CSV table of C-alpha atoms in Angstrom, one decimal:
chain,number,residue,atom,x,y,z
S,140,MET,CA,0.0,0.0,0.0
S,141,ALA,CA,1.3,3.4,-1.0
S,142,VAL,CA,2.4,6.0,1.6
S,143,ARG,CA,0.1,9.0,1.2
S,144,TRP,CA,2.0,12.3,1.4
S,145,GLY,CA,0.7,15.7,2.3
S,146,ILE,CA,2.9,18.6,1.2
S,147,CYS,CA,3.1,21.6,3.6
S,148,SER,CA,3.9,24.8,1.7
S,149,ALA,CA,4.1,25.4,-2.0
S,150,GLY,CA,7.6,26.8,-2.3
S,151,LYS,CA,10.6,25.8,-4.3
S,152,ILE,CA,11.8,23.0,-2.1
S,153,SER,CA,8.3,21.5,-1.9
S,154,HIS,CA,8.2,21.5,-5.7
S,155,ASP,CA,11.5,19.7,-5.9
S,156,PHE,CA,10.5,17.1,-3.3
S,157,THR,CA,7.2,16.4,-5.1
S,158,VAL,CA,9.1,15.9,-8.4
S,159,ALA,CA,11.5,13.5,-6.5
S,160,LEU,CA,8.5,11.5,-5.2
S,161,LYS,CA,7.3,11.0,-8.8
S,162,THR,CA,10.6,9.1,-9.6
S,163,LEU,CA,9.4,6.4,-7.1
S,164,PRO,CA,6.8,3.7,-7.8
S,165,GLU,CA,3.3,5.0,-7.6
S,166,GLU,CA,2.3,1.9,-5.7
S,167,ASP,CA,4.8,3.0,-3.0
S,168,HIS,CA,4.4,6.8,-2.8
S,169,GLN,CA,1.5,9.1,-3.7
S,170,VAL,CA,1.0,12.8,-3.1
S,171,VAL,CA,-2.6,13.3,-2.2
S,172,ALA,CA,-2.8,16.8,-0.8
S,173,VAL,CA,-1.0,20.1,-0.7
S,174,ALA,CA,-1.5,23.1,1.7
S,175,ALA,CA,-0.2,26.6,1.6
S,176,ARG,CA,-1.3,29.8,3.5
S,177,ASN,CA,-2.3,31.2,0.1
S,178,LEU,CA,-5.0,29.1,-1.5
S,179,GLN,CA,-4.1,30.3,-5.0
S,180,ARG,CA,-0.5,29.2,-4.6
S,181,ALA,CA,-1.6,25.8,-3.4
S,182,GLN,CA,-4.0,25.5,-6.3
S,183,GLU,CA,-1.3,26.3,-8.8
S,184,PHE,CA,1.0,23.8,-7.2
S,185,ALA,CA,-1.6,21.1,-7.2
S,186,GLN,CA,-2.4,21.7,-10.9
S,187,LYS,CA,1.3,21.6,-11.8
S,188,HIS,CA,1.8,18.3,-9.9
S,189,ASN,CA,-1.6,16.7,-10.5
S,190,ILE,CA,-2.5,16.7,-6.7
S,191,PRO,CA,-6.1,15.9,-6.0
S,192,THR,CA,-6.7,17.8,-2.7
S,193,VAL,CA,-5.8,21.5,-2.1
S,194,TYR,CA,-6.0,23.4,1.2
S,195,GLY,CA,-5.5,27.1,1.9
S,196,SER,CA,-4.3,26.5,5.5
S,197,TYR,CA,-2.0,24.1,7.3
S,198,GLU,CA,-4.8,23.4,9.8
S,199,GLU,CA,-6.9,21.9,7.1
S,200,LEU,CA,-4.1,19.6,6.0
S,201,ALA,CA,-3.6,18.5,9.6
S,202,ARG,CA,-7.3,17.5,9.8
S,203,ASP,CA,-7.2,15.4,6.6
S,204,PRO,CA,-7.6,11.7,7.6
S,205,ASN,CA,-6.2,10.4,4.3
S,206,ILE,CA,-2.6,11.6,5.0
S,207,ASP,CA,0.1,9.2,6.3
S,208,VAL,CA,3.0,11.6,6.4
S,209,VAL,CA,3.5,15.3,5.9
S,210,TYR,CA,6.5,16.9,4.3
S,211,VAL,CA,7.2,20.2,5.9
S,212,GLY,CA,8.9,22.6,3.5
S,213,THR,CA,8.3,25.9,5.3
S,214,ILE,CA,11.0,28.3,6.3
S,215,HIS,CA,13.0,27.4,9.3
S,216,PRO,CA,11.3,29.6,12.0
S,217,GLN,CA,7.9,27.9,11.2
S,218,HIS,CA,9.1,24.4,11.7
S,219,LEU,CA,8.3,24.2,15.4
S,220,LEU,CA,4.8,25.6,15.2
S,221,VAL,CA,3.9,23.7,12.1
S,222,GLY,CA,5.5,20.4,13.3
S,223,VAL,CA,3.7,20.5,16.6
S,224,LEU,CA,0.4,21.2,14.7
S,225,PHE,CA,0.7,18.2,12.5
S,226,MET,CA,2.1,15.8,15.2
S,227,ASN,CA,-0.7,16.8,17.6
S,228,SER,CA,-3.0,15.8,14.8
S,229,LYS,CA,-1.3,12.4,14.8
S,230,LYS,CA,0.5,13.0,11.5
S,231,ASN,CA,4.0,11.5,10.8
S,232,ILE,CA,6.5,14.2,9.8
S,233,LEU,CA,9.4,14.6,7.5
S,234,CYS,CA,10.6,18.1,8.3
S,235,GLU,CA,13.1,20.1,6.2
S,236,LYS,CA,16.5,20.9,7.8
S,237,PRO,CA,17.2,22.5,10.1
S,238,LEU,CA,14.7,20.6,12.2
S,239,ALA,CA,14.3,23.8,14.3
S,240,MET,CA,16.0,27.0,15.2
S,241,ASN,CA,17.8,25.7,18.3
S,242,ILE,CA,18.2,22.8,20.6
S,243,ARG,CA,15.3,23.8,22.8
S,244,GLU,CA,12.9,23.7,19.8
S,245,VAL,CA,14.4,20.4,18.6
S,246,GLN,CA,13.7,18.9,22.0
S,247,GLU,CA,10.1,20.2,21.9
S,248,LEU,CA,9.5,18.6,18.5
S,249,VAL,CA,11.0,15.3,19.6
S,250,ALA,CA,8.9,15.4,22.8
S,251,THR,CA,5.8,16.1,20.8
S,252,ALA,CA,6.5,13.2,18.5
S,253,LYS,CA,7.0,10.8,21.4
S,254,LYS,CA,3.8,12.1,23.2
S,255,ASN,CA,1.7,11.5,20.1
S,256,ASN,CA,3.6,8.3,19.1
S,257,VAL,CA,4.3,9.5,15.6
S,258,PHE,CA,7.3,9.3,13.3
S,259,LEU,CA,9.6,12.4,13.0
S,260,MET,CA,12.7,12.8,10.9
S,261,GLU,CA,14.8,15.8,9.9
S,262,ALA,CA,15.1,15.9,6.1
S,263,VAL,CA,18.9,15.8,5.9
S,264,TRP,CA,18.7,14.2,2.5
S,265,THR,CA,22.5,13.8,2.2
S,266,ARG,CA,22.5,10.8,4.6
S,267,PHE,CA,20.3,8.7,2.3
S,268,PHE,CA,22.2,9.1,-1.0
S,269,PRO,CA,23.7,5.8,-2.2
S,270,ALA,CA,27.1,7.5,-2.1
S,271,SER,CA,26.6,8.3,1.6
S,272,LEU,CA,25.6,4.7,2.3
S,273,GLU,CA,28.8,3.6,0.6
S,274,ILE,CA,30.9,6.0,2.7
S,275,SER,CA,29.4,4.4,5.9
S,276,ARG,CA,30.1,0.9,4.5
S,277,LEU,CA,33.7,1.8,3.6
S,278,LEU,CA,34.3,3.3,7.0
S,279,SER,CA,32.8,0.2,8.8
S,280,GLN,CA,35.2,-2.0,6.8
S,281,ASP,CA,38.2,0.2,7.8
S,282,ALA,CA,38.8,0.9,4.1
S,283,ILE,CA,40.9,4.0,4.8
S,284,GLY,CA,42.2,3.1,8.2
S,285,GLU,CA,41.4,5.3,11.2
S,286,VAL,CA,39.9,8.6,10.2
S,287,LYS,CA,42.0,11.5,11.4
S,288,VAL,CA,40.6,14.6,9.7
S,289,VAL,CA,37.3,15.4,8.0
S,290,LYS,CA,37.0,18.6,5.9
S,291,ALA,CA,33.7,19.9,4.4
S,292,ASP,CA,33.0,23.1,2.6
S,293,PHE,CA,29.7,24.6,1.3
S,294,GLY,CA,29.5,28.1,-0.1
S,295,VAL,CA,27.3,29.7,-2.7
S,296,PRO,CA,26.4,33.4,-3.3
S,297,LEU,CA,23.0,33.9,-1.7
S,298,LEU,CA,23.2,37.5,-0.5
S,299,ASN,CA,20.2,38.4,-2.7
S,300,THR,CA,18.1,35.6,-1.3
S,301,PRO,CA,16.0,36.9,1.6
S,302,ARG,CA,15.5,33.6,3.4
S,303,SER,CA,19.3,33.3,3.5
S,304,VAL,CA,20.1,36.7,5.0
S,305,GLU,CA,17.1,38.0,6.9
S,306,LYS,CA,17.1,37.1,10.6
S,307,GLU,CA,13.3,36.8,10.9
S,308,LEU,CA,13.3,34.3,8.1
S,309,GLY,CA,16.0,32.2,9.9
S,310,GLY,CA,18.8,33.3,7.6
S,311,GLY,CA,22.5,32.8,8.0
S,312,ALA,CA,25.1,30.6,6.4
S,313,LEU,CA,25.2,28.0,9.2
S,314,LEU,CA,21.5,27.1,9.4
S,315,ASP,CA,21.0,27.3,5.7
S,316,ILE,CA,24.0,25.4,4.2
S,317,GLY,CA,26.6,24.9,6.9
S,318,ILE,CA,24.4,22.4,8.5
S,319,TYR,CA,25.3,20.0,5.7
S,320,CYS,CA,29.0,20.2,6.5
S,321,LEU,CA,28.3,19.5,10.2
S,322,GLN,CA,26.0,16.6,9.6
S,323,PHE,CA,28.5,15.1,7.3
S,324,VAL,CA,31.2,15.2,10.0
S,325,LEU,CA,28.8,13.7,12.5
S,326,MET,CA,27.9,10.9,10.0
S,327,VAL,CA,31.6,10.1,9.5
S,328,TYR,CA,32.3,10.1,13.3
S,329,ASP,CA,29.1,8.0,13.9
S,330,GLY,CA,27.2,10.6,16.0
S,331,GLU,CA,30.0,11.2,18.5
S,332,LYS,CA,29.8,14.5,20.4
S,333,PRO,CA,33.0,16.6,19.8
S,334,GLU,CA,35.2,17.3,22.8
S,335,SER,CA,35.7,20.9,21.7
S,336,ILE,CA,34.1,23.3,19.2
S,337,GLN,CA,35.8,26.5,18.0
S,338,ALA,CA,33.9,28.8,15.6
S,339,THR,CA,34.8,32.1,14.0
S,340,GLY,CA,32.7,34.0,11.5
S,341,VAL,CA,31.7,37.3,9.9
S,342,CYS,CA,28.1,38.6,10.3
S,343,LEU,CA,26.0,40.7,7.9
S,344,ASN,CA,24.3,43.9,9.1
S,345,THR,CA,21.1,41.8,9.4
S,346,GLY,CA,22.7,40.1,12.4
S,347,VAL,CA,23.1,36.7,10.8
S,348,ASP,CA,26.3,34.9,9.8
S,349,GLU,CA,27.7,35.6,6.3
S,350,SER,CA,30.5,33.1,6.7
S,351,MET,CA,31.6,30.7,9.4
S,352,VAL,CA,34.5,28.3,10.0
S,353,ILE,CA,34.0,25.6,12.7
S,354,THR,CA,36.8,23.4,14.0
S,355,MET,CA,35.9,20.4,16.1
S,356,LYS,CA,38.1,18.0,18.0
S,357,PHE,CA,36.9,14.5,18.7
S,358,SER,CA,38.2,11.6,20.8
S,359,ARG,CA,41.6,10.0,19.9
S,360,GLY,CA,42.9,13.2,18.5
S,361,ARG,CA,40.6,13.3,15.4
S,362,LEU,CA,39.6,16.6,13.9
S,363,ALA,CA,37.0,18.2,11.6
S,364,VAL,CA,36.9,21.5,9.8
S,365,CYS,CA,33.7,23.0,8.3
S,366,SER,CA,33.5,26.2,6.2
S,367,CYS,CA,30.3,27.8,5.0
S,368,THR,CA,29.4,31.1,3.4
S,369,VAL,CA,26.5,32.8,1.6
S,370,SER,CA,28.7,35.4,-0.1
S,371,ALA,CA,31.0,33.3,-2.4
S,372,GLU,CA,31.4,30.0,-4.2
S,373,LEU,CA,33.5,27.4,-2.3
S,374,PRO,CA,34.9,24.1,-3.6
S,375,ASN,CA,31.8,22.4,-2.1
S,376,ASP,CA,33.6,19.2,-1.6
S,377,ALA,CA,34.3,16.9,1.4
S,378,ILE,CA,37.4,14.9,2.2
S,379,ILE,CA,37.8,12.1,4.7
S,380,SER,CA,41.5,11.5,5.5
S,381,GLY,CA,42.5,8.3,7.2
S,382,THR,CA,45.7,6.5,8.1
S,383,LYS,CA,45.4,4.3,5.0
S,384,GLY,CA,43.8,6.5,2.4
S,385,THR,CA,41.1,9.0,1.5
S,386,ILE,CA,37.4,9.3,0.5
S,387,LYS,CA,36.5,12.4,-1.4
S,388,ILE,CA,33.2,13.8,-2.5
S,389,PRO,CA,34.5,16.0,-5.4
S,390,ALA,CA,31.5,18.3,-5.7
S,391,HIS,CA,28.1,19.0,-4.3
S,392,MET,CA,28.9,17.4,-1.0
S,393,TRP,CA,25.4,18.0,0.2
S,394,CYS,CA,23.9,15.8,-2.6
S,395,PRO,CA,26.7,13.5,-3.6
S,396,THR,CA,26.6,11.7,-7.0
S,397,SER,CA,30.2,10.6,-7.1
S,398,LEU,CA,32.9,9.3,-4.8
S,399,ILE,CA,36.7,9.1,-5.2
S,400,VAL,CA,38.1,6.4,-2.9
S,401,ASN,CA,41.9,6.2,-2.9
S,402,GLY,CA,42.0,7.8,-6.3
S,403,LYS,CA,39.3,5.7,-8.0
S,404,GLU,CA,36.0,7.5,-8.9
S,405,THR,CA,32.5,5.9,-8.9
S,406,GLN,CA,29.4,7.6,-10.1
S,407,TYR,CA,26.0,7.4,-8.4
S,408,PRO,CA,23.6,9.4,-10.7
S,409,VAL,CA,20.2,10.5,-9.7
S,410,PRO,CA,17.1,10.0,-11.8
S,411,GLU,CA,16.0,12.6,-14.4
S,412,PRO,CA,13.2,14.9,-13.2
S,413,TYR,CA,9.9,15.1,-15.1
S,414,LEU,CA,9.7,18.9,-14.4
S,415,PRO,CA,12.5,21.5,-14.1
S,416,LEU,CA,14.1,21.6,-10.7
S,417,ASN,CA,15.0,24.6,-8.5
S,418,PHE,CA,18.1,23.0,-6.9
S,419,ILE,CA,20.7,20.6,-8.2
S,420,ASN,CA,20.2,16.8,-7.8
S,421,SER,CA,16.8,17.3,-6.2
S,422,THR,CA,15.5,14.0,-7.4
S,423,GLY,CA,17.9,12.6,-4.8
S,424,MET,CA,15.2,13.5,-2.2
S,425,ARG,CA,13.6,10.3,-3.3
S,426,TYR,CA,16.1,8.5,-1.0
S,427,GLU,CA,14.9,10.2,2.2
S,428,ALA,CA,11.3,9.7,1.2
S,429,GLU,CA,11.9,5.9,0.7
S,430,GLU,CA,13.6,5.8,4.1
S,431,VAL,CA,10.4,7.3,5.6
S,432,ARG,CA,8.4,4.6,3.9
S,433,GLN,CA,10.6,1.8,5.2
S,434,CYS,CA,10.5,3.2,8.7
S,435,LEU,CA,6.7,3.4,8.6
S,436,LEU,CA,6.4,-0.1,7.3
S,437,LYS,CA,8.5,-1.3,10.2
S,438,GLY,CA,6.5,0.7,12.8
S,439,LEU,CA,9.5,2.8,13.7
S,440,LYS,CA,9.2,6.4,15.1
S,441,GLU,CA,12.6,7.5,14.0
S,442,SER,CA,15.3,6.6,11.5
S,443,SER,CA,18.6,5.1,12.7
S,444,ARG,CA,20.2,6.9,9.8
S,445,MET,CA,19.0,10.3,11.0
S,446,SER,CA,17.8,9.8,14.5
S,447,HIS,CA,16.4,12.2,17.0
S,448,ALA,CA,19.7,12.1,18.8
S,449,ASP,CA,21.5,13.1,15.6
S,450,SER,CA,19.2,16.1,15.2
S,451,ALA,CA,19.7,17.1,18.8
S,452,LEU,CA,23.5,17.0,18.5
S,453,LEU,CA,23.5,18.9,15.3
S,454,ALA,CA,21.4,21.6,16.9
S,455,GLU,CA,23.6,21.7,20.0
S,456,ILE,CA,26.7,22.2,17.9
S,457,MET,CA,25.1,24.9,15.8
S,458,ASP,CA,23.9,26.7,19.0
S,459,GLU,CA,27.4,26.7,20.3
S,460,ALA,CA,28.9,27.9,17.0
S,461,ARG,CA,26.3,30.7,16.8
S,462,ARG,CA,27.1,31.7,20.4
S,463,GLN,CA,30.8,32.1,19.7
S,464,VAL,CA,30.1,34.1,16.5
S,465,GLY,CA,27.4,36.2,18.1
S,466,VAL,CA,24.3,35.2,16.0
S,467,VAL,CA,21.2,35.3,18.1
S,468,TYR,CA,17.6,34.7,16.9
S,469,SER,CA,14.4,35.8,18.7
S,470,GLN,CA,13.7,32.1,19.4
S,471,ASP,CA,16.9,32.0,21.6
S,472,HIS,CA,15.2,34.3,24.1
S,473,LEU,CA,12.1,32.2,24.7
């Protein structure tokens, strides 16, 4: 039986996610409803994607009994309120990253999921790409020896994109794109909490971070360095250096379609979309969607690949990095 998806918000990322779902078998995944705060936008979205049910409010989507799981594609500051709304209506949730604005909000979302006995996962799509699964397999087999240093960069010019630079929209390089670098490090180090975190950065006049560099030290003298910026193009690669070799994602580290292992490259292409996409490799969101389906079939309330603990640690590290750089959101004062 197909998982019946509801789409919350009719923005660019929701468009790409819906296109990605259409690359999966219809008997496994169906988009049955979309909701936006503007009914006309929801209607246009539904027409474009051939979605049968349209709502002009999130509350209506929450009341729909024919939804198995809701994809939340709203801007960051809305994740807590919208997530609580759906989970209190007994809806399973796949919520775009960051799961919430800080660790307190993440803990509230997790508590709400547990209270209502529903599934909750942060949509860190990187973790579910075949290339990422291969990285985990290689590390478990000691393919490059003991990992000593992990380096990940993500930078793209987004200064003209309001959601990336305006504080009230949850802007800032770290929450928007730096999170991918951090989650990659934590994936490599198997969810271990770093012993120390050192962050330095440059802030925009809006009060959010334009650029940030975070250095972390883990047990046994292992290190990680993450760089992110919304003002320039970075290499956008990731390198895992071990005592016996290296694993490199040569480009698009947040949506990897190739790996170079000890000099040998392997390709992991994503399916072609049926409609134009807003972001590169977006059909790769199919992998996180299928993870949700597999978890629901098994009766799980979280994914072992991106667990509640993973989301909490990610938020905790970002909170500390923001504290050191001086980025404070209104949600931090609550």
